[in-house]
Tab-separated table of C-alpha atoms and ligand atoms in Angstrom:
chain	number	residue	atom	x	y	z
A	1	MET	CA	38.878	166.181	15.434
A	2	ALA	CA	35.294	165.580	14.385
A	3	GLU	CA	33.569	162.533	15.864
A	4	LEU	CA	30.426	162.559	13.747
A	5	ALA	CA	30.595	160.980	10.298
A	6	ILE	CA	28.704	163.912	8.795
A	7	ASN	CA	31.657	166.111	9.816
A	8	GLY	CA	34.303	163.663	8.572
A	9	GLY	CA	34.545	161.354	11.612
A	10	GLU	CA	34.444	157.526	11.576
A	11	LYS	CA	31.094	155.915	10.817
A	12	CYS	CA	29.395	154.361	13.831
A	13	VAL	CA	28.261	151.307	11.825
A	14	THR	CA	30.706	150.077	9.229
A	15	GLU	CA	28.994	146.774	8.458
A	16	PRO	CA	25.289	147.520	8.202
A	17	VAL	CA	22.805	144.676	7.879
A	18	LYS	CA	21.910	143.865	4.267
A	19	VAL	CA	18.161	144.148	4.705
A	20	LYS	CA	16.334	141.752	2.402
A	21	TRP	CA	12.741	142.265	1.339
A	22	PRO	CA	10.638	140.449	0.325
A	23	ILE	CA	11.638	137.269	2.113
A	24	THR	CA	11.104	134.400	-0.298
A	25	ASP	CA	11.791	130.697	-0.243
A	26	GLU	CA	11.427	127.652	-2.472
A	27	ARG	CA	7.771	127.341	-1.555
A	28	ASP	CA	6.997	130.733	-3.132
A	29	ALA	CA	8.985	129.868	-6.239
A	30	GLU	CA	7.468	126.379	-6.603
A	31	HIS	CA	3.920	127.485	-6.020
A	32	VAL	CA	4.151	130.332	-8.546
A	33	ALA	CA	5.816	127.968	-11.030
A	34	GLU	CA	2.962	125.453	-10.633
A	35	VAL	CA	0.388	128.150	-11.290
A	36	VAL	CA	2.345	129.463	-14.275
A	37	ARG	CA	2.692	125.973	-15.757
A	38	ALA	CA	-0.979	125.114	-15.234
A	39	GLY	CA	-2.108	128.353	-16.926
A	40	ARG	CA	-5.647	127.862	-15.631
A	41	GLY	CA	-8.073	130.480	-16.929
A	42	GLY	CA	-5.243	132.232	-18.746
A	43	TRP	CA	-4.137	133.280	-15.218
A	44	CYS	CA	-7.385	135.240	-14.909
A	45	ARG	CA	-9.399	134.588	-11.745
A	46	LEU	CA	-12.774	134.504	-13.444
A	47	GLY	CA	-14.675	131.254	-13.021
A	48	LEU	CA	-11.987	129.721	-10.775
A	49	GLU	CA	-13.822	129.151	-7.506
A	50	ASP	CA	-10.840	127.185	-6.162
A	51	GLY	CA	-8.281	129.423	-7.893
A	52	GLU	CA	-5.474	131.382	-6.279
A	53	VAL	CA	-7.260	134.729	-6.023
A	54	SER	CA	-10.502	133.206	-4.680
A	55	SER	CA	-8.538	131.118	-2.165
A	56	PHE	CA	-6.481	134.111	-1.059
A	57	GLU	CA	-9.684	136.122	-0.585
A	58	ARG	CA	-11.048	133.451	1.755
A	59	GLU	CA	-7.772	133.257	3.668
A	60	TRP	CA	-7.480	137.064	4.017
A	61	ALA	CA	-11.135	137.326	5.098
A	62	ASP	CA	-10.525	134.614	7.724
A	63	TYR	CA	-7.356	136.350	8.962
A	64	HIS	CA	-9.529	139.416	9.612
A	65	ASP	CA	-12.534	137.500	10.891
A	66	ALA	CA	-14.416	139.272	8.098
A	67	LYS	CA	-17.276	137.933	5.990
A	68	HIS	CA	-15.879	139.072	2.650
A	69	CYS	CA	-12.660	139.941	0.904
A	70	LEU	CA	-12.224	141.198	-2.652
A	71	ALA	CA	-8.761	141.300	-4.207
A	72	VAL	CA	-7.971	144.262	-6.479
A	73	ASN	CA	-4.943	145.696	-8.315
A	74	ASN	CA	-3.543	148.020	-5.643
A	75	GLY	CA	-4.281	149.964	-2.489
A	76	THR	CA	-5.215	153.206	-4.260
A	77	VAL	CA	-7.981	151.680	-6.358
A	78	ALA	CA	-9.044	149.634	-3.310
A	79	ILE	CA	-9.968	152.956	-1.654
A	80	GLU	CA	-11.729	154.235	-4.780
A	81	CYS	CA	-13.602	150.929	-5.156
A	82	ALA	CA	-14.572	150.751	-1.467
A	83	LEU	CA	-15.960	154.295	-1.631
A	84	GLN	CA	-17.962	153.375	-4.726
A	85	GLY	CA	-19.173	150.315	-2.839
A	86	LEU	CA	-20.271	152.544	0.031
A	87	GLY	CA	-22.351	154.555	-2.432
A	88	LEU	CA	-20.378	157.819	-2.414
A	89	ARG	CA	-21.939	160.441	-4.674
A	90	PRO	CA	-20.286	163.417	-6.404
A	91	GLY	CA	-19.668	166.223	-3.945
A	92	ASP	CA	-20.020	164.063	-0.827
A	93	GLU	CA	-17.448	165.013	1.775
A	94	VAL	CA	-15.155	162.427	3.294
A	95	ILE	CA	-12.939	163.297	6.258
A	96	VAL	CA	-9.350	162.079	5.906
A	97	PRO	CA	-6.266	162.491	8.108
A	98	ALA	CA	-3.775	165.181	7.104
A	99	VAL	CA	-0.857	162.806	7.753
A	100	THR	CA	-0.881	159.859	5.374
A	101	PHE	CA	0.116	158.799	1.866
A	102	VAL	CA	-1.635	160.827	-0.824
A	103	ALA	CA	-3.848	157.915	-1.932
A	104	SER	CA	-5.964	158.032	1.255
A	105	ALA	CA	-7.187	161.424	0.022
A	106	SER	CA	-6.773	161.171	-3.757
A	107	GLY	CA	-8.801	157.934	-3.674
A	108	VAL	CA	-11.692	160.102	-2.447
A	109	LEU	CA	-11.297	162.455	-5.431
A	110	MET	CA	-11.130	159.433	-7.753
A	111	ALA	CA	-14.485	158.332	-6.322
A	112	ARG	CA	-15.814	161.868	-7.022
A	113	GLY	CA	-15.921	162.909	-3.361
A	114	ILE	CA	-14.315	165.851	-1.588
A	115	PRO	CA	-11.586	165.095	0.942
A	116	VAL	CA	-11.779	167.251	4.052
A	117	PHE	CA	-8.634	167.103	6.170
A	118	ALA	CA	-8.682	166.426	9.897
A	119	ASP	CA	-5.763	166.940	12.250
A	120	VAL	CA	-3.836	164.214	14.062
A	121	ILE	CA	-2.904	163.555	17.684
A	122	PRO	CA	0.892	164.153	17.971
A	123	GLU	CA	1.435	161.355	20.537
A	124	THR	CA	0.015	158.735	18.162
A	125	CYS	CA	0.207	160.472	14.738
A	126	GLN	CA	-3.353	159.176	14.146
A	127	ILE	CA	-6.491	161.053	13.129
A	128	ASP	CA	-8.019	163.010	16.014
A	129	PRO	CA	-11.649	161.949	16.706
A	130	ASP	CA	-12.438	165.417	18.126
A	131	ASP	CA	-11.275	167.062	14.911
A	132	ILE	CA	-13.330	164.575	12.864
A	133	GLU	CA	-16.352	165.798	14.784
A	134	ARG	CA	-15.429	169.455	14.206
A	135	LYS	CA	-15.151	168.851	10.446
A	136	VAL	CA	-18.580	167.208	10.032
A	137	THR	CA	-21.025	169.180	7.837
A	138	GLU	CA	-24.396	168.237	6.379
A	139	ARG	CA	-22.479	166.976	3.313
A	140	THR	CA	-20.204	164.587	5.224
A	141	ARG	CA	-20.772	160.942	4.350
A	142	GLY	CA	-17.860	159.222	6.012
A	143	VAL	CA	-14.327	159.033	7.336
A	144	VAL	CA	-11.197	157.414	5.912
A	145	VAL	CA	-9.219	156.240	8.928
A	146	VAL	CA	-5.563	155.432	8.223
A	147	HIS	CA	-3.739	153.226	10.708
A	148	TYR	CA	-0.635	155.233	10.065
A	149	GLY	CA	2.606	153.273	10.384
A	150	GLY	CA	0.482	150.277	11.459
A	151	TYR	CA	-0.509	151.949	14.750
A	152	PRO	CA	-4.289	151.513	15.050
A	153	ALA	CA	-6.253	154.742	15.219
A	154	ASP	CA	-8.748	154.987	18.090
A	155	LEU	CA	-11.518	153.028	16.389
A	156	THR	CA	-13.702	153.037	19.498
A	157	ARG	CA	-14.001	156.821	19.567
A	158	ILE	CA	-14.081	157.149	15.782
A	159	LYS	CA	-16.944	154.664	15.501
A	160	ASP	CA	-18.790	156.540	18.211
A	161	VAL	CA	-18.462	159.848	16.302
A	162	ALA	CA	-19.441	158.076	13.067
A	163	GLU	CA	-22.531	156.483	14.600
A	164	ARG	CA	-23.721	159.761	16.092
A	165	HIS	CA	-23.446	161.511	12.711
A	166	GLY	CA	-24.501	158.628	10.454
A	167	LEU	CA	-21.101	158.326	8.754
A	168	PHE	CA	-19.353	155.316	7.273
A	169	VAL	CA	-15.872	154.323	8.460
A	170	LEU	CA	-13.397	153.173	5.824
A	171	GLU	CA	-10.164	151.844	7.325
A	172	ASP	CA	-7.161	152.372	5.050
A	173	CYS	CA	-4.981	149.516	6.320
A	174	ALA	CA	-2.186	149.862	3.741
A	175	HIS	CA	0.285	150.119	6.647
A	176	ALA	CA	-1.441	147.787	9.047
A	177	GLN	CA	-1.213	144.161	7.956
A	178	GLY	CA	-1.484	142.264	11.254
A	179	SER	CA	-2.503	145.193	13.491
A	180	GLU	CA	-5.204	144.533	16.083
A	181	TRP	CA	-7.511	146.791	18.052
A	182	GLU	CA	-8.916	145.181	21.219
A	183	GLY	CA	-8.235	141.675	19.926
A	184	ARG	CA	-9.612	142.105	16.414
A	185	LYS	CA	-7.572	142.704	13.272
A	186	VAL	CA	-8.126	146.158	11.859
A	187	GLY	CA	-9.946	146.231	8.530
A	188	ALA	CA	-13.443	144.975	9.180
A	189	ILE	CA	-13.978	146.854	12.451
A	190	GLY	CA	-15.340	149.785	10.444
A	191	ASP	CA	-17.715	149.377	7.490
A	192	VAL	CA	-14.929	148.420	5.117
A	193	GLY	CA	-11.136	148.137	5.111
A	194	THR	CA	-8.630	148.469	2.285
A	195	PHE	CA	-5.108	147.064	1.913
A	196	SER	CA	-2.111	147.582	-0.344
A	197	PHE	CA	0.200	144.723	-1.325
A	198	GLN	CA	2.695	146.954	-3.130
A	199	GLY	CA	6.347	145.914	-2.849
A	200	SER	CA	7.200	147.854	0.318
A	201	LYS	CA	4.276	146.490	2.342
A	202	ALA	CA	4.396	143.800	5.045
A	203	LEU	CA	2.467	141.475	2.723
A	204	THR	CA	3.279	141.927	-0.945
A	205	CYS	CA	2.908	140.478	-4.417
A	206	GLY	CA	4.605	143.442	-6.105
A	207	GLU	CA	1.376	145.327	-6.765
A	208	GLY	CA	-1.988	144.370	-5.356
A	209	GLY	CA	-4.727	145.336	-2.965
A	210	ALA	CA	-7.783	144.049	-1.142
A	211	ILE	CA	-11.028	145.149	0.425
A	212	VAL	CA	-12.525	143.436	3.474
A	213	THR	CA	-16.009	143.972	4.844
A	214	ASP	CA	-18.789	142.338	6.820
A	215	ARG	CA	-21.370	144.235	4.779
A	216	GLU	CA	-23.032	142.232	2.013
A	217	ASP	CA	-24.242	145.359	0.159
A	218	VAL	CA	-20.759	146.897	0.124
A	219	TYR	CA	-19.151	143.650	-1.043
A	220	GLU	CA	-21.643	143.253	-3.898
A	221	ALA	CA	-21.236	146.871	-5.045
A	222	CYS	CA	-17.428	146.608	-4.849
A	223	TRP	CA	-17.510	143.374	-6.840
A	224	ALA	CA	-19.531	145.039	-9.608
A	225	TYR	CA	-17.327	148.148	-9.655
A	226	HIS	CA	-14.102	146.123	-9.860
A	227	HIS	CA	-15.567	143.870	-12.577
A	228	ILE	CA	-16.484	146.523	-15.178
A	229	GLY	CA	-19.978	146.934	-13.790
A	230	ARG	CA	-21.058	143.274	-13.767
A	231	ALA	CA	-23.003	142.079	-10.729
A	232	LEU	CA	-21.939	138.913	-8.878
A	233	ASP	CA	-24.364	136.693	-10.773
A	234	ALA	CA	-24.191	138.547	-14.110
A	235	GLU	CA	-23.797	136.884	-17.481
A	236	LYS	CA	-20.583	137.469	-19.421
A	237	TYR	CA	-21.724	140.618	-21.235
A	238	GLU	CA	-24.289	141.859	-18.743
A	239	HIS	CA	-22.964	145.208	-17.482
A	240	GLU	CA	-25.318	147.053	-15.169
A	241	THR	CA	-23.134	149.859	-13.887
A	242	VAL	CA	-19.910	151.685	-14.722
A	243	GLY	CA	-16.617	150.424	-13.401
A	244	PRO	CA	-13.004	149.737	-14.369
A	245	ASN	CA	-11.304	146.343	-14.418
A	246	LEU	CA	-9.507	146.019	-11.082
A	247	ARG	CA	-9.180	142.217	-11.023
A	248	LEU	CA	-6.025	140.661	-9.615
A	249	SER	CA	-4.306	137.929	-11.637
A	250	GLU	CA	-3.813	134.318	-10.534
A	251	VAL	CA	-0.016	134.706	-10.514
A	252	GLN	CA	-0.242	137.562	-8.005
A	253	GLY	CA	-2.785	135.567	-5.996
A	254	ALA	CA	-0.359	132.628	-5.869
A	255	LEU	CA	2.424	134.814	-4.452
A	256	LEU	CA	0.122	136.353	-1.861
A	257	ARG	CA	-0.885	132.926	-0.575
A	258	THR	CA	2.609	131.660	0.194
A	259	GLN	CA	3.689	135.082	1.473
A	260	LEU	CA	0.672	135.119	3.786
A	261	GLU	CA	1.892	131.873	5.386
A	262	LYS	CA	4.922	133.846	6.628
A	263	LEU	CA	3.110	136.987	7.765
A	264	GLN	CA	2.202	136.158	11.371
A	265	ALA	CA	5.745	135.069	12.311
A	266	GLN	CA	7.081	138.246	10.688
A	267	VAL	CA	4.575	140.407	12.586
A	268	GLU	CA	5.809	138.822	15.838
A	269	GLN	CA	9.465	139.307	14.888
A	270	ARG	CA	8.848	142.998	14.088
A	271	MET	CA	7.010	143.484	17.385
A	272	ALA	CA	9.919	141.943	19.324
A	273	THR	CA	12.466	144.206	17.595
A	274	ALA	CA	10.222	147.240	18.071
A	275	ALA	CA	9.890	146.489	21.798
A	276	PHE	CA	13.698	146.255	22.049
A	277	LEU	CA	14.057	149.558	20.199
A	278	SER	CA	11.453	151.289	22.379
A	279	GLU	CA	13.217	150.097	25.510
A	280	GLY	CA	16.581	151.330	24.248
A	281	LEU	CA	15.116	154.719	23.348
A	282	GLN	CA	14.203	155.310	26.990
A	283	GLU	CA	17.801	156.356	27.617
A	284	ILE	CA	17.922	158.745	24.621
A	285	PRO	CA	16.568	162.210	25.427
A	286	GLY	CA	14.434	163.972	22.844
A	287	VAL	CA	13.325	160.874	20.898
A	288	GLU	CA	10.303	158.834	21.875
A	289	PRO	CA	8.188	156.095	20.344
A	290	LEU	CA	4.450	156.523	19.812
A	291	LYS	CA	2.350	156.284	22.946
A	292	GLU	CA	1.678	152.808	24.351
A	293	ASP	CA	-2.003	151.833	24.299
A	294	GLU	CA	-3.146	148.549	25.816
A	295	ARG	CA	-6.074	148.397	23.383
A	296	ILE	CA	-3.486	147.701	20.651
A	297	THR	CA	-3.255	143.950	21.137
A	298	GLN	CA	-1.006	143.325	18.128
A	299	ARG	CA	0.836	145.770	15.940
A	300	GLY	CA	1.780	145.296	12.326
A	301	TYR	CA	4.522	147.756	11.375
A	302	TYR	CA	4.978	149.644	8.155
A	303	PHE	CA	7.021	152.314	9.853
A	304	TYR	CA	8.329	152.313	13.383
A	305	VAL	CA	7.472	155.948	14.125
A	306	MET	CA	9.418	158.062	16.635
A	307	ARG	CA	8.928	161.654	17.749
A	308	PHE	CA	11.991	163.866	17.615
A	309	ASP	CA	12.272	166.985	19.749
A	310	GLU	CA	14.206	169.706	17.910
A	311	GLU	CA	14.520	171.822	21.054
A	312	THR	CA	16.199	169.080	23.081
A	313	TRP	CA	18.656	168.343	20.273
A	314	GLY	CA	19.176	171.944	19.192
A	315	VAL	CA	18.885	171.111	15.465
A	316	SER	CA	16.178	170.525	12.882
A	317	LYS	CA	14.822	167.073	12.168
A	318	GLY	CA	16.323	167.293	8.647
A	319	THR	CA	19.841	167.858	10.005
A	320	PHE	CA	19.396	165.012	12.462
A	321	VAL	CA	18.239	162.588	9.752
A	322	ARG	CA	21.226	163.457	7.542
A	323	ALA	CA	23.668	163.022	10.439
A	324	PHE	CA	22.029	159.697	11.334
A	325	GLY	CA	22.313	158.352	7.779
A	326	ALA	CA	25.965	159.381	7.595
A	327	GLU	CA	26.673	157.013	10.504
A	328	GLY	CA	25.763	154.040	8.288
A	329	VAL	CA	22.159	153.330	9.330
A	330	PRO	CA	19.275	154.660	7.259
A	331	MET	CA	16.704	156.771	9.078
A	332	SER	CA	13.798	158.458	7.331
A	333	SER	CA	11.886	161.591	8.160
A	334	GLY	CA	8.720	159.850	6.860
A	335	TYR	CA	6.208	161.895	4.866
A	336	TRP	CA	7.796	165.345	4.941
A	337	SER	CA	4.591	167.317	4.452
A	338	THR	CA	0.919	167.060	5.188
A	339	VAL	CA	-1.216	165.766	2.321
A	340	TYR	CA	-2.885	169.138	1.767
A	341	GLU	CA	0.533	170.749	1.175
A	342	LEU	CA	1.202	168.438	-1.799
A	343	PRO	CA	0.805	170.187	-5.189
A	344	VAL	CA	-2.350	168.252	-6.127
A	345	PHE	CA	-4.161	169.842	-3.189
A	346	ALA	CA	-2.187	173.038	-2.609
A	347	ASN	CA	-2.849	174.022	-6.251
A	348	ASN	CA	-6.452	172.804	-6.172
A	349	ARG	CA	-6.111	170.663	-9.268
A	350	TYR	CA	-6.544	166.970	-9.515
A	351	ASP	CA	-6.305	165.995	-13.140
A	352	SER	CA	-4.023	166.902	-16.017
A	353	THR	CA	-6.489	169.495	-17.331
A	354	GLY	CA	-6.461	171.276	-14.004
A	355	TYR	CA	-10.221	170.877	-13.499
A	356	PRO	CA	-10.663	172.782	-10.248
A	357	VAL	CA	-12.034	170.991	-7.229
A	358	VAL	CA	-13.020	174.323	-5.757
A	359	GLU	CA	-15.328	175.567	-8.477
A	360	GLY	CA	-16.241	172.477	-10.455
A	361	GLU	CA	-19.976	172.242	-10.941
A	362	GLY	CA	-20.142	168.777	-9.446
A	363	TYR	CA	-18.636	170.017	-6.231
A	364	GLY	CA	-21.103	172.032	-4.215
A	365	ARG	CA	-19.080	173.387	-1.316
A	366	VAL	CA	-16.053	175.480	-2.128
A	367	VAL	CA	-12.952	173.880	-0.658
A	368	ASP	CA	-9.727	175.767	-1.154
A	369	TYR	CA	-6.968	173.512	0.078
A	370	LYS	CA	-4.562	176.444	0.317
A	371	ASP	CA	-6.558	177.598	3.329
A	372	VAL	CA	-6.387	174.279	5.199
A	373	ARG	CA	-4.388	174.289	8.445
A	374	CYS	CA	-3.904	171.284	10.682
A	375	PRO	CA	-1.307	172.495	13.205
A	376	ASN	CA	-0.459	169.124	14.737
A	377	ALA	CA	-0.077	167.504	11.323
A	378	GLU	CA	2.347	170.252	10.285
A	379	LEU	CA	4.274	169.917	13.557
A	380	VAL	CA	4.538	166.154	13.185
A	381	THR	CA	5.554	166.060	9.513
A	382	HIS	CA	7.855	169.102	9.436
A	383	HIS	CA	9.512	168.777	12.822
A	384	GLN	CA	8.849	165.581	14.699
A	385	HIS	CA	8.406	162.241	13.143
A	386	LEU	CA	11.238	159.901	12.253
A	387	THR	CA	10.601	156.505	10.729
A	388	PHE	CA	12.486	153.249	10.724
A	389	THR	CA	11.328	150.817	8.018
A	390	THR	CA	9.280	147.698	8.580
A	391	HIS	CA	11.922	145.540	6.899
A	392	SER	CA	14.674	146.669	9.284
A	393	LEU	CA	12.470	145.444	12.122
A	394	LEU	CA	12.976	141.893	10.883
A	395	TYR	CA	16.587	142.134	12.104
A	396	ARG	CA	17.422	142.809	15.758
A	397	LYS	CA	20.894	143.928	14.639
A	398	CYS	CA	19.301	146.849	12.748
A	399	ALA	CA	17.778	148.066	16.014
A	400	GLU	CA	21.073	147.536	17.888
A	401	ASP	CA	22.869	149.585	15.231
A	402	ALA	CA	20.219	152.317	15.324
A	403	LEU	CA	20.503	152.594	19.113
A	404	ALA	CA	24.292	152.838	18.842
A	405	VAL	CA	23.872	155.730	16.388
A	406	PHE	CA	21.335	157.485	18.635
A	407	ARG	CA	23.816	157.226	21.545
A	408	LYS	CA	26.728	158.486	19.484
A	409	LEU	CA	24.742	161.438	18.125
A	410	TRP	CA	23.524	162.347	21.604
A	411	GLU	CA	27.027	162.197	23.101
A	412	ASN	CA	28.341	164.400	20.299
A	413	ARG	CA	25.293	166.599	19.822
A	414	GLY	CA	27.495	169.685	20.252
A	415	GLU	CA	28.840	168.946	16.769
A	416	LEU	CA	25.391	169.008	15.146
A	417	LYS	CA	24.696	172.289	13.357
A	418	ASP	CA	21.824	173.212	11.073
A	419	GLY	CA	23.007	174.117	7.589
A	420	GLU	CA	26.390	172.369	7.882
A	421	GLY	CA	27.586	169.044	6.521
A	422	GLN	CA	24.818	169.000	3.896
B	501	LIG	C1	-1.720	154.790	3.630
B	501	LIG	C2	-1.697	154.311	2.208
B	501	LIG	N1	-2.859	154.178	1.554
B	501	LIG	C3	-2.912	153.751	0.288
B	501	LIG	C4	-1.769	153.427	-0.403
B	501	LIG	C5	-1.861	153.037	-1.836
B	501	LIG	O1	-1.426	151.759	-2.084
B	501	LIG	P1	-0.855	151.343	-3.516
B	501	LIG	O2	0.535	151.862	-3.621
B	501	LIG	O3	-0.933	149.857	-3.498
B	501	LIG	O4	-1.754	151.934	-4.543
B	501	LIG	C6	-0.530	153.518	0.238
B	501	LIG	C7	0.715	153.163	-0.456
B	501	LIG	O5	1.806	153.268	0.042
B	501	LIG	C8	-0.493	153.989	1.575
B	501	LIG	O6	0.665	154.143	2.222
């Protein structure tokens, strides 16, 4: 008789937690309703110094101990806008991690730069400062650091490499609302930080984004870019540079403000559940959390990332994830490829006409993404990392259920077979 659900056995968890996200209450609903009823500015932020978007920007800047914050439409354009604000020019190279969401790299292409992929450290899944240094050429202008899964990358070493080579550091904090490195929130530790407030993120208004920075010049250039090329003090029709309209609406700003009031308590709840999960994993062979680092003084979670060892379990990560899900608790294998293996890069085309990055006149150095190899990134994405969602971390029961499934799968690992039960 089979024990594992994937082979027809009983499910380990028959009453899974109904995970709710986003968490809303009357305060969110009332505040948004007030803003909708008032209709100030046609719900456009312009001219509303005390409006929702302006107020959120001040609150988000304060949360990061940053001088400036600019709200934009989403986390992808936040990266594009921040790179424009940093003065990226066509053909400039920007080093990006090979393990991340596509936008960390495609945002560079959108800003007319060339992404150059750096490998990651398997124990942390974060960009490897030594590989950043190896990838620097005379064309390199900066680094996009992604705090992948909310685990802060080693900003101390990255800033050191950046300073020695005269590079900017852009922190893509889409996963890292609430994360701290040595007591300071990530985001404004580098030159500029970008955030996503898309629906799956730890702070959301459906779609939205933000840029934080201590640099006046970057803030001013980002403002102009996001505001169709108008400088901060420009008249209504005074456009000095080129830029899209990336402004966030007052209704989204209203939601962000009441959601932000809940963020810190949620960060603490997720950390408590994650600590419980990490402790429980100590008794499960062949699965381990990311390395502890005392310089991480607070951790926001997008994913709780674990490293799976195929040799210990005798099956592929894919088989394990399917068997896990069959037991009634969702488990994800995270991003299942490196960014350079995605079609946009692997086929060297980045727009619908197929304009080639490799030979385009604007792009000096020939970069053929088919030739890129980052061995650790391939190991991590294809074979190792498992992810548990940020929202599940709001419920201790989700972690209890996950640990019960890990135990059951380990006890019955003899039943796990690649290629069966699929
Ligand atoms: C690391 C990372 N950067 C950027 C983005 C882009 O954010 P958005 O979806 O708001 O455009 C995401 C989205 O998931 C992300 O995960």
